[in-house]
């Protein structure tokens, strides 16, 4: 079952991305670093599973993920890949830097997840097709992998920007929350504008909507790599 394989594969990747944030900063000695890594790793793993359960219920609220995975729906598996990686990036940013403690980590993971859900919903609003209907396995549709690739690419891109908006040393609650909203908002606005321009620049002979309908996986991978690349550039500017 390739759908289960995709889920297990990206769960490991998502956790690795998340826990690597705990390794940011200067060493405080082997035993101290080991204790911090164990504590942050436990927090990261718990937050990853909680966030993913929320994502399954909200990001893909029209779909029963477990049933779709059992039906070998790779489109849903690929969509989950984007969700796990984005969540890992958010946790990574929350664990990076000095100061703030566990309370700061939990708060910014929660803020990041809320932002991810809202912004992913905004992406669905600007598309010309129902993303969740396309990736669902029904008698009329066997799970459109192209739609899953497009959704996963956008979710990862949003996660990259959210990580950059969260990461860094803790200064104060007021300053850091203000910084997060300002940078996440401006970064994602630029990203969504870029998403609309991709139709004209990267895919000049066709629209993203038509490519999803045609199940043109190669072009969707190209478009997704473009939007992720733009997100990396935006993140480097706001971080």
CSV table of C-alpha atoms in Angstrom, one decimal:
chain,number,residue,atom,x,y,z
A,1,UNK,CA,0.0,0.0,0.0
A,2,UNK,CA,1.9,3.1,-1.3
A,3,UNK,CA,-0.4,5.4,0.6
A,4,UNK,CA,0.6,3.9,4.0
A,5,UNK,CA,4.3,3.9,2.8
A,6,UNK,CA,4.0,7.7,2.1
A,7,UNK,CA,2.5,8.3,5.5
A,8,UNK,CA,5.1,6.4,7.4
A,9,UNK,CA,8.0,7.8,5.3
A,10,UNK,CA,6.9,11.4,5.8
A,11,UNK,CA,6.1,10.9,9.5
A,12,UNK,CA,9.8,10.1,10.1
A,13,UNK,CA,10.9,13.1,7.9
A,14,UNK,CA,8.5,15.4,9.7
A,15,UNK,CA,9.8,14.4,13.1
A,16,UNK,CA,13.4,14.8,12.0
A,17,UNK,CA,12.6,18.3,10.8
A,18,UNK,CA,10.8,19.2,14.0
A,19,UNK,CA,13.5,17.9,16.4
A,20,UNK,CA,16.3,19.5,14.5
A,21,UNK,CA,15.1,22.8,15.8
A,22,UNK,CA,16.1,21.8,19.3
A,23,UNK,CA,19.7,21.5,18.2
A,24,UNK,CA,19.9,25.2,17.3
A,25,UNK,CA,22.1,27.4,19.4
A,26,UNK,CA,25.3,27.0,21.3
A,27,UNK,CA,26.1,23.9,23.3
A,28,UNK,CA,25.7,24.0,27.1
A,29,UNK,CA,27.5,20.7,27.7
A,30,UNK,CA,26.8,17.1,26.6
A,31,UNK,CA,24.5,16.1,29.5
A,32,UNK,CA,22.6,19.4,29.4
A,33,UNK,CA,22.2,19.2,25.6
A,34,UNK,CA,21.1,15.5,25.9
A,35,UNK,CA,18.5,16.4,28.4
A,36,UNK,CA,17.2,19.3,26.3
A,37,UNK,CA,17.1,17.1,23.3
A,38,UNK,CA,15.1,14.4,25.1
A,39,UNK,CA,12.6,16.9,26.5
A,40,UNK,CA,12.2,18.8,23.3
A,41,UNK,CA,12.0,15.6,21.3
A,42,UNK,CA,9.2,14.4,23.5
A,43,UNK,CA,7.3,17.7,23.1
A,44,UNK,CA,7.9,17.6,19.4
A,45,UNK,CA,6.6,14.1,19.0
A,46,UNK,CA,3.5,14.8,21.0
A,47,UNK,CA,2.8,18.1,19.2
A,48,UNK,CA,3.3,16.4,15.8
A,49,UNK,CA,0.7,13.7,16.5
A,50,UNK,CA,-1.8,16.1,18.0
A,51,UNK,CA,-1.3,18.6,15.2
A,52,UNK,CA,-1.7,15.8,12.6
A,53,UNK,CA,-4.9,14.6,14.2
A,54,UNK,CA,-6.3,18.2,14.0
A,55,UNK,CA,-5.1,18.5,10.4
A,56,UNK,CA,-6.9,15.3,9.4
A,57,UNK,CA,-10.1,16.6,10.9
A,58,UNK,CA,-9.9,20.2,9.6
A,59,UNK,CA,-7.5,20.5,6.6
A,60,UNK,CA,-9.2,17.4,5.0
A,61,UNK,CA,-12.5,17.7,6.8
A,62,UNK,CA,-14.5,16.1,4.0
A,63,UNK,CA,-12.4,13.0,3.9
A,64,UNK,CA,-12.0,10.0,6.3
A,65,UNK,CA,-8.2,9.7,6.0
A,66,UNK,CA,-7.9,6.3,7.5
A,67,UNK,CA,-10.5,4.8,5.1
A,68,UNK,CA,-8.9,6.5,2.2
A,69,UNK,CA,-5.5,5.2,3.1
A,70,UNK,CA,-6.9,1.7,3.5
A,71,UNK,CA,-8.3,2.0,0.0
A,72,UNK,CA,-4.8,2.7,-1.2
A,73,UNK,CA,-5.6,6.3,-2.1
A,74,UNK,CA,-2.2,7.7,-2.8
A,75,UNK,CA,-3.6,11.2,-3.4
A,76,UNK,CA,-4.6,11.4,0.3
A,77,UNK,CA,-1.2,9.9,1.3
A,78,UNK,CA,0.6,12.6,-0.7
A,79,UNK,CA,-1.6,15.3,0.9
A,80,UNK,CA,-0.7,14.0,4.3
A,81,UNK,CA,2.9,14.3,3.3
A,82,UNK,CA,2.5,18.0,2.9
A,83,UNK,CA,0.7,18.3,6.2
A,84,UNK,CA,3.4,16.3,8.2
A,85,UNK,CA,6.3,18.3,6.7
A,86,UNK,CA,4.6,21.7,7.3
A,87,UNK,CA,3.8,20.7,10.9
A,88,UNK,CA,7.4,19.6,11.3
A,89,UNK,CA,8.6,23.0,10.0
A,90,UNK,CA,6.3,24.8,12.4
A,91,UNK,CA,7.6,22.8,15.4
A,92,UNK,CA,11.2,23.3,14.2
A,93,UNK,CA,10.8,27.1,14.2
A,94,UNK,CA,9.1,27.0,17.6
A,95,UNK,CA,12.0,25.0,19.1
A,96,UNK,CA,14.8,27.1,17.6
A,97,UNK,CA,16.5,30.0,19.3
A,98,UNK,CA,17.0,30.7,23.0
A,99,UNK,CA,14.6,31.6,25.8
A,100,UNK,CA,10.9,31.4,26.1
A,101,UNK,CA,10.7,27.8,27.5
A,102,UNK,CA,8.1,25.1,26.8
A,103,UNK,CA,5.3,27.6,27.1
A,104,UNK,CA,6.6,29.6,24.2
A,105,UNK,CA,7.1,26.4,22.1
A,106,UNK,CA,3.5,25.3,22.7
A,107,UNK,CA,2.1,28.7,22.0
A,108,UNK,CA,3.8,29.2,18.7
A,109,UNK,CA,3.1,25.6,17.5
A,110,UNK,CA,-0.5,26.3,18.2
A,111,UNK,CA,-0.4,29.7,16.4
A,112,UNK,CA,1.4,28.1,13.5
A,113,UNK,CA,-1.1,25.3,13.2
A,114,UNK,CA,-4.0,27.8,13.3
A,115,UNK,CA,-2.3,29.9,10.6
A,116,UNK,CA,-1.7,26.7,8.5
A,117,UNK,CA,-5.3,25.7,8.7
A,118,UNK,CA,-6.6,29.2,7.8
A,119,UNK,CA,-4.1,29.7,4.9
A,120,UNK,CA,-4.7,26.3,3.5
A,121,UNK,CA,-8.4,27.0,3.5
A,122,UNK,CA,-7.7,30.3,1.7
A,123,UNK,CA,-5.7,28.3,-0.9
A,124,UNK,CA,-8.8,26.1,-1.5
A,125,UNK,CA,-10.9,29.2,-1.9
A,126,UNK,CA,-8.8,30.6,-4.7
A,127,UNK,CA,-8.6,27.3,-6.7
A,128,UNK,CA,-11.2,26.7,-9.4
A,129,UNK,CA,-11.9,23.1,-8.2
A,130,UNK,CA,-12.8,21.4,-5.0
A,131,UNK,CA,-9.5,20.0,-3.8
A,132,UNK,CA,-10.9,17.6,-1.4
A,133,UNK,CA,-13.4,16.2,-3.8
A,134,UNK,CA,-10.6,15.7,-6.3
A,135,UNK,CA,-8.4,13.6,-4.0
A,136,UNK,CA,-11.2,11.6,-2.5
A,137,UNK,CA,-11.9,8.0,-3.8
A,138,UNK,CA,-15.5,7.9,-4.9
A,139,UNK,CA,-17.5,6.0,-7.5
A,140,UNK,CA,-17.1,9.0,-9.8
A,141,UNK,CA,-13.4,9.7,-8.9
A,142,UNK,CA,-10.6,7.3,-8.0
A,143,UNK,CA,-8.5,9.9,-6.1
A,144,UNK,CA,-6.7,12.5,-8.3
A,145,UNK,CA,-3.0,12.3,-7.4
A,146,UNK,CA,-2.4,15.6,-9.4
A,147,UNK,CA,-4.7,17.4,-7.0
A,148,UNK,CA,-2.9,15.8,-4.0
A,149,UNK,CA,0.5,17.0,-5.4
A,150,UNK,CA,-0.8,20.6,-5.9
A,151,UNK,CA,-2.3,20.7,-2.3
A,152,UNK,CA,0.8,19.1,-0.7
A,153,UNK,CA,3.2,21.5,-2.5
A,154,UNK,CA,1.2,24.6,-1.3
A,155,UNK,CA,1.0,23.3,2.3
A,156,UNK,CA,4.7,22.7,2.4
A,157,UNK,CA,5.3,26.2,1.0
A,158,UNK,CA,3.1,27.8,3.7
A,159,UNK,CA,4.9,25.7,6.3
A,160,UNK,CA,8.3,27.1,5.1
A,161,UNK,CA,7.1,30.7,5.6
A,162,UNK,CA,5.5,30.0,9.0
A,163,UNK,CA,8.7,28.4,10.2
A,164,UNK,CA,10.7,31.5,9.2
A,165,UNK,CA,8.1,33.7,10.9
A,166,UNK,CA,8.4,31.8,14.2
A,167,UNK,CA,12.1,30.9,14.5
A,168,UNK,CA,14.7,33.0,16.4
A,169,UNK,CA,15.4,33.9,20.0
A,170,UNK,CA,12.6,34.8,22.4
A,171,UNK,CA,12.4,38.5,23.0
A,172,UNK,CA,9.0,39.1,24.5
A,173,UNK,CA,5.5,37.7,24.1
A,174,UNK,CA,4.2,41.0,22.6
A,175,UNK,CA,7.2,41.4,20.2
A,176,UNK,CA,7.3,37.8,19.0
A,177,UNK,CA,3.6,37.4,18.4
A,178,UNK,CA,3.5,40.7,16.5
A,179,UNK,CA,6.6,39.6,14.5
A,180,UNK,CA,4.9,36.3,13.7
A,181,UNK,CA,1.6,37.8,12.4
A,182,UNK,CA,3.4,40.5,10.4
A,183,UNK,CA,5.8,38.3,8.7
A,184,UNK,CA,3.5,35.3,8.2
A,185,UNK,CA,0.8,37.5,6.7
A,186,UNK,CA,3.0,39.4,4.3
A,187,UNK,CA,4.9,36.3,3.3
A,188,UNK,CA,1.8,34.2,2.5
A,189,UNK,CA,0.2,37.1,0.6
A,190,UNK,CA,3.3,37.2,-1.7
A,191,UNK,CA,3.1,33.4,-1.9
A,192,UNK,CA,-0.5,33.3,-3.0
A,193,UNK,CA,0.1,36.1,-5.6
A,194,UNK,CA,3.0,34.0,-6.9
A,195,UNK,CA,0.8,31.0,-7.0
A,196,UNK,CA,-1.5,32.9,-9.4
A,197,UNK,CA,1.4,34.0,-11.5
A,198,UNK,CA,2.7,30.5,-11.9
A,199,UNK,CA,-0.1,29.8,-14.3
A,200,UNK,CA,1.2,32.5,-16.5
A,201,UNK,CA,5.0,32.0,-16.2
A,202,UNK,CA,5.8,28.3,-15.4
A,203,UNK,CA,2.7,26.9,-17.1
A,204,UNK,CA,2.1,29.4,-20.0
A,205,UNK,CA,0.3,26.9,-22.2
A,206,UNK,CA,-2.2,25.6,-19.7
A,207,UNK,CA,-3.7,26.4,-16.3
A,208,UNK,CA,-3.1,24.6,-13.0
A,209,UNK,CA,-6.8,23.9,-13.0
A,210,UNK,CA,-6.7,22.1,-16.3
A,211,UNK,CA,-3.6,20.2,-15.4
A,212,UNK,CA,-5.2,18.8,-12.3
A,213,UNK,CA,-8.3,17.8,-14.4
A,214,UNK,CA,-6.0,16.2,-17.0
A,215,UNK,CA,-4.0,14.5,-14.2
A,216,UNK,CA,-0.7,15.8,-15.6
A,217,UNK,CA,1.5,14.8,-12.7
A,218,UNK,CA,4.8,15.9,-14.2
A,219,UNK,CA,3.6,19.5,-14.7
A,220,UNK,CA,2.1,19.6,-11.2
A,221,UNK,CA,5.4,18.5,-9.7
A,222,UNK,CA,7.1,21.3,-11.7
A,223,UNK,CA,4.6,23.9,-10.5
A,224,UNK,CA,4.8,22.6,-6.9
A,225,UNK,CA,8.6,22.8,-6.9
A,226,UNK,CA,8.2,26.4,-8.2
A,227,UNK,CA,5.9,27.5,-5.4
A,228,UNK,CA,8.2,25.8,-2.8
A,229,UNK,CA,11.2,27.5,-4.3
A,230,UNK,CA,9.4,30.9,-4.0
A,231,UNK,CA,8.5,30.1,-0.4
A,232,UNK,CA,12.2,29.4,0.4
A,233,UNK,CA,13.2,32.8,-1.1
A,234,UNK,CA,10.4,34.6,0.9
A,235,UNK,CA,11.5,32.8,4.1
A,236,UNK,CA,15.1,33.9,3.6
A,237,UNK,CA,14.0,37.5,3.5
A,238,UNK,CA,11.7,37.5,6.5
A,239,UNK,CA,13.8,35.2,8.8
